[in-house]
mmCIF file of C-alpha atoms in Angstrom:
data_model
loop_
_atom_site.group_PDB
_atom_site.id
_atom_site.type_symbol
_atom_site.label_atom_id
_atom_site.label_comp_id
_atom_site.label_asym_id
_atom_site.label_seq_id
_atom_site.Cartn_x
_atom_site.Cartn_y
_atom_site.Cartn_z
ATOM 1 C CA UNK R 1288 -141.456 143.060 -100.818
ATOM 2 C CA UNK R 1289 -140.771 140.682 -103.688
ATOM 3 C CA UNK R 1290 -139.393 142.382 -106.791
ATOM 4 C CA UNK R 1291 -138.218 141.339 -110.188
ATOM 5 C CA UNK R 1292 -137.054 142.694 -113.511
ATOM 6 C CA UNK R 1293 -137.496 140.760 -116.766
ATOM 7 C CA UNK R 1294 -136.730 141.637 -120.360
ATOM 8 C CA UNK R 1295 -138.445 140.813 -123.640
ATOM 9 C CA UNK R 1296 -137.187 141.282 -127.174
ATOM 10 C CA UNK R 1297 -140.129 142.341 -129.306
ATOM 11 C CA UNK R 1298 -140.422 142.355 -133.079
ATOM 12 C CA UNK R 1299 -140.430 146.021 -134.141
ATOM 13 C CA UNK R 1300 -143.804 145.822 -135.862
ATOM 14 C CA UNK R 1301 -145.365 144.576 -132.604
ATOM 15 C CA UNK R 1302 -143.720 146.956 -130.150
ATOM 16 C CA UNK R 1303 -146.906 148.997 -129.659
ATOM 17 C CA UNK R 1304 -148.914 145.778 -129.254
ATOM 18 C CA UNK R 1305 -146.561 144.601 -126.510
ATOM 19 C CA UNK R 1306 -146.696 147.925 -124.669
ATOM 20 C CA UNK R 1307 -150.497 147.975 -124.888
ATOM 21 C CA UNK R 1308 -150.794 144.378 -123.603
ATOM 22 C CA UNK R 1309 -148.298 144.961 -120.781
ATOM 23 C CA UNK R 1310 -149.996 148.198 -119.675
ATOM 24 C CA UNK R 1311 -153.381 146.456 -119.709
ATOM 25 C CA UNK R 1312 -151.961 143.683 -117.523
ATOM 26 C CA UNK R 1313 -150.491 146.317 -115.202
ATOM 27 C CA UNK R 1314 -153.794 148.173 -114.822
ATOM 28 C CA UNK R 1315 -155.800 145.026 -114.197
ATOM 29 C CA UNK R 1316 -153.260 143.494 -111.819
ATOM 30 C CA UNK R 1317 -152.870 146.646 -109.744
ATOM 31 C CA UNK R 1318 -156.632 147.153 -109.570
ATOM 32 C CA UNK R 1319 -157.623 143.573 -108.782
ATOM 33 C CA UNK R 1320 -154.715 141.765 -107.124
ATOM 34 C CA UNK R 1321 -154.218 143.015 -103.553
ATOM 35 C CA UNK R 1322 -150.567 141.867 -103.430
ATOM 36 C CA UNK R 1323 -149.571 143.746 -106.600
ATOM 37 C CA UNK R 1324 -147.797 147.006 -105.762
ATOM 38 C CA UNK R 1325 -145.967 148.175 -108.899
ATOM 39 C CA UNK R 1326 -145.874 147.163 -112.547
ATOM 40 C CA UNK R 1327 -143.758 149.282 -114.899
ATOM 41 C CA UNK R 1328 -143.138 148.914 -118.623
ATOM 42 C CA UNK R 1329 -139.701 150.274 -119.518
ATOM 43 C CA UNK R 1330 -138.035 150.768 -122.900
ATOM 44 C CA UNK R 1331 -134.283 150.234 -123.179
ATOM 45 C CA UNK R 1332 -132.561 153.530 -123.961
ATOM 46 C CA UNK R 1333 -130.363 152.020 -126.690
ATOM 47 C CA UNK R 1334 -132.627 149.347 -128.185
ATOM 48 C CA UNK R 1335 -136.324 150.256 -128.524
ATOM 49 C CA UNK R 1336 -137.191 146.604 -129.203
ATOM 50 C CA UNK R 1337 -135.849 145.553 -125.794
ATOM 51 C CA UNK R 1338 -138.539 146.094 -123.175
ATOM 52 C CA UNK R 1339 -138.477 145.478 -119.447
ATOM 53 C CA UNK R 1340 -141.178 144.723 -116.911
ATOM 54 C CA UNK R 1341 -140.326 145.871 -113.395
ATOM 55 C CA UNK R 1342 -142.805 144.441 -110.907
ATOM 56 C CA UNK R 1343 -143.234 144.597 -107.135
ATOM 57 C CA UNK R 1344 -145.455 142.342 -105.015
ATOM 58 C CA UNK R 1345 -146.147 142.082 -101.299
ATOM 59 C CA UNK R 1346 -144.296 138.755 -101.243
ATOM 60 C CA UNK R 1347 -143.515 135.730 -103.421
ATOM 61 C CA UNK R 1348 -146.980 134.290 -102.699
ATOM 62 C CA UNK R 1349 -148.588 137.430 -104.167
ATOM 63 C CA UNK R 1350 -146.465 137.053 -107.297
ATOM 64 C CA UNK R 1351 -147.414 133.375 -107.559
ATOM 65 C CA UNK R 1352 -151.087 134.349 -107.293
ATOM 66 C CA UNK R 1353 -150.529 136.852 -110.126
ATOM 67 C CA UNK R 1354 -148.699 134.241 -112.224
ATOM 68 C CA UNK R 1355 -151.600 131.843 -111.797
ATOM 69 C CA UNK R 1356 -154.220 134.451 -112.601
ATOM 70 C CA UNK R 1357 -156.071 135.534 -115.717
ATOM 71 C CA UNK R 1358 -154.113 138.745 -116.481
ATOM 72 C CA UNK R 1359 -150.789 136.909 -116.621
ATOM 73 C CA UNK R 1360 -152.284 134.208 -118.877
ATOM 74 C CA UNK R 1361 -153.870 136.779 -121.218
ATOM 75 C CA UNK R 1362 -150.620 138.694 -121.546
ATOM 76 C CA UNK R 1363 -148.565 135.618 -122.441
ATOM 77 C CA UNK R 1364 -151.228 134.305 -124.818
ATOM 78 C CA UNK R 1365 -150.850 137.501 -126.842
ATOM 79 C CA UNK R 1366 -147.220 138.531 -126.345
ATOM 80 C CA UNK R 1367 -145.903 135.012 -126.827
ATOM 81 C CA UNK R 1368 -146.720 135.338 -130.524
ATOM 82 C CA UNK R 1369 -144.292 138.199 -131.137
ATOM 83 C CA UNK R 1370 -141.942 138.556 -128.166
ATOM 84 C CA UNK R 1371 -139.007 136.498 -126.934
ATOM 85 C CA UNK R 1372 -138.795 136.212 -123.199
ATOM 86 C CA UNK R 1373 -138.993 136.680 -120.393
ATOM 87 C CA UNK R 1374 -135.326 136.761 -119.528
ATOM 88 C CA UNK R 1375 -135.015 137.064 -115.753
ATOM 89 C CA UNK R 1376 -132.566 139.846 -114.898
ATOM 90 C CA UNK R 1377 -133.259 140.159 -111.180
ATOM 91 C CA UNK R 1378 -135.638 138.706 -108.619
ATOM 92 C CA UNK R 1379 -135.704 138.609 -104.868
ATOM 93 C CA UNK R 1380 -136.816 140.148 -101.624
ATOM 94 C CA UNK R 1381 -135.874 143.533 -100.273
ATOM 95 C CA UNK R 1382 -133.274 143.053 -97.528
ATOM 96 C CA UNK R 1383 -134.686 143.919 -94.153
ATOM 97 C CA UNK R 1384 -138.252 143.396 -95.321
ATOM 98 C CA UNK R 1385 -140.269 141.181 -92.976
ATOM 99 C CA UNK R 1386 -141.564 139.198 -95.982
ATOM 100 C CA UNK R 1387 -137.989 138.112 -96.713
ATOM 101 C CA UNK R 1388 -137.486 136.626 -93.250
#
């Protein structure tokens, strides 16, 4: 399993827009991309304008397919107007996972 965590700083007046766009991307990716396993939108407990995306894919190839797909492009076309990021906080393979070998 390939996992990563990224953060975005979102202008307060667009926080709901970001959450809506990220959740739409999550729904569409999970429904239509076989290698997508988890896509969570998380709010920082101290700073509501700091949002995280925690995503899990079958392997790095599945993530690359997602990154080259329409849902990823749609999300960044919208969110890029009002959010700074992504800042990569963590990415890698689960130790012991066959995909990491």
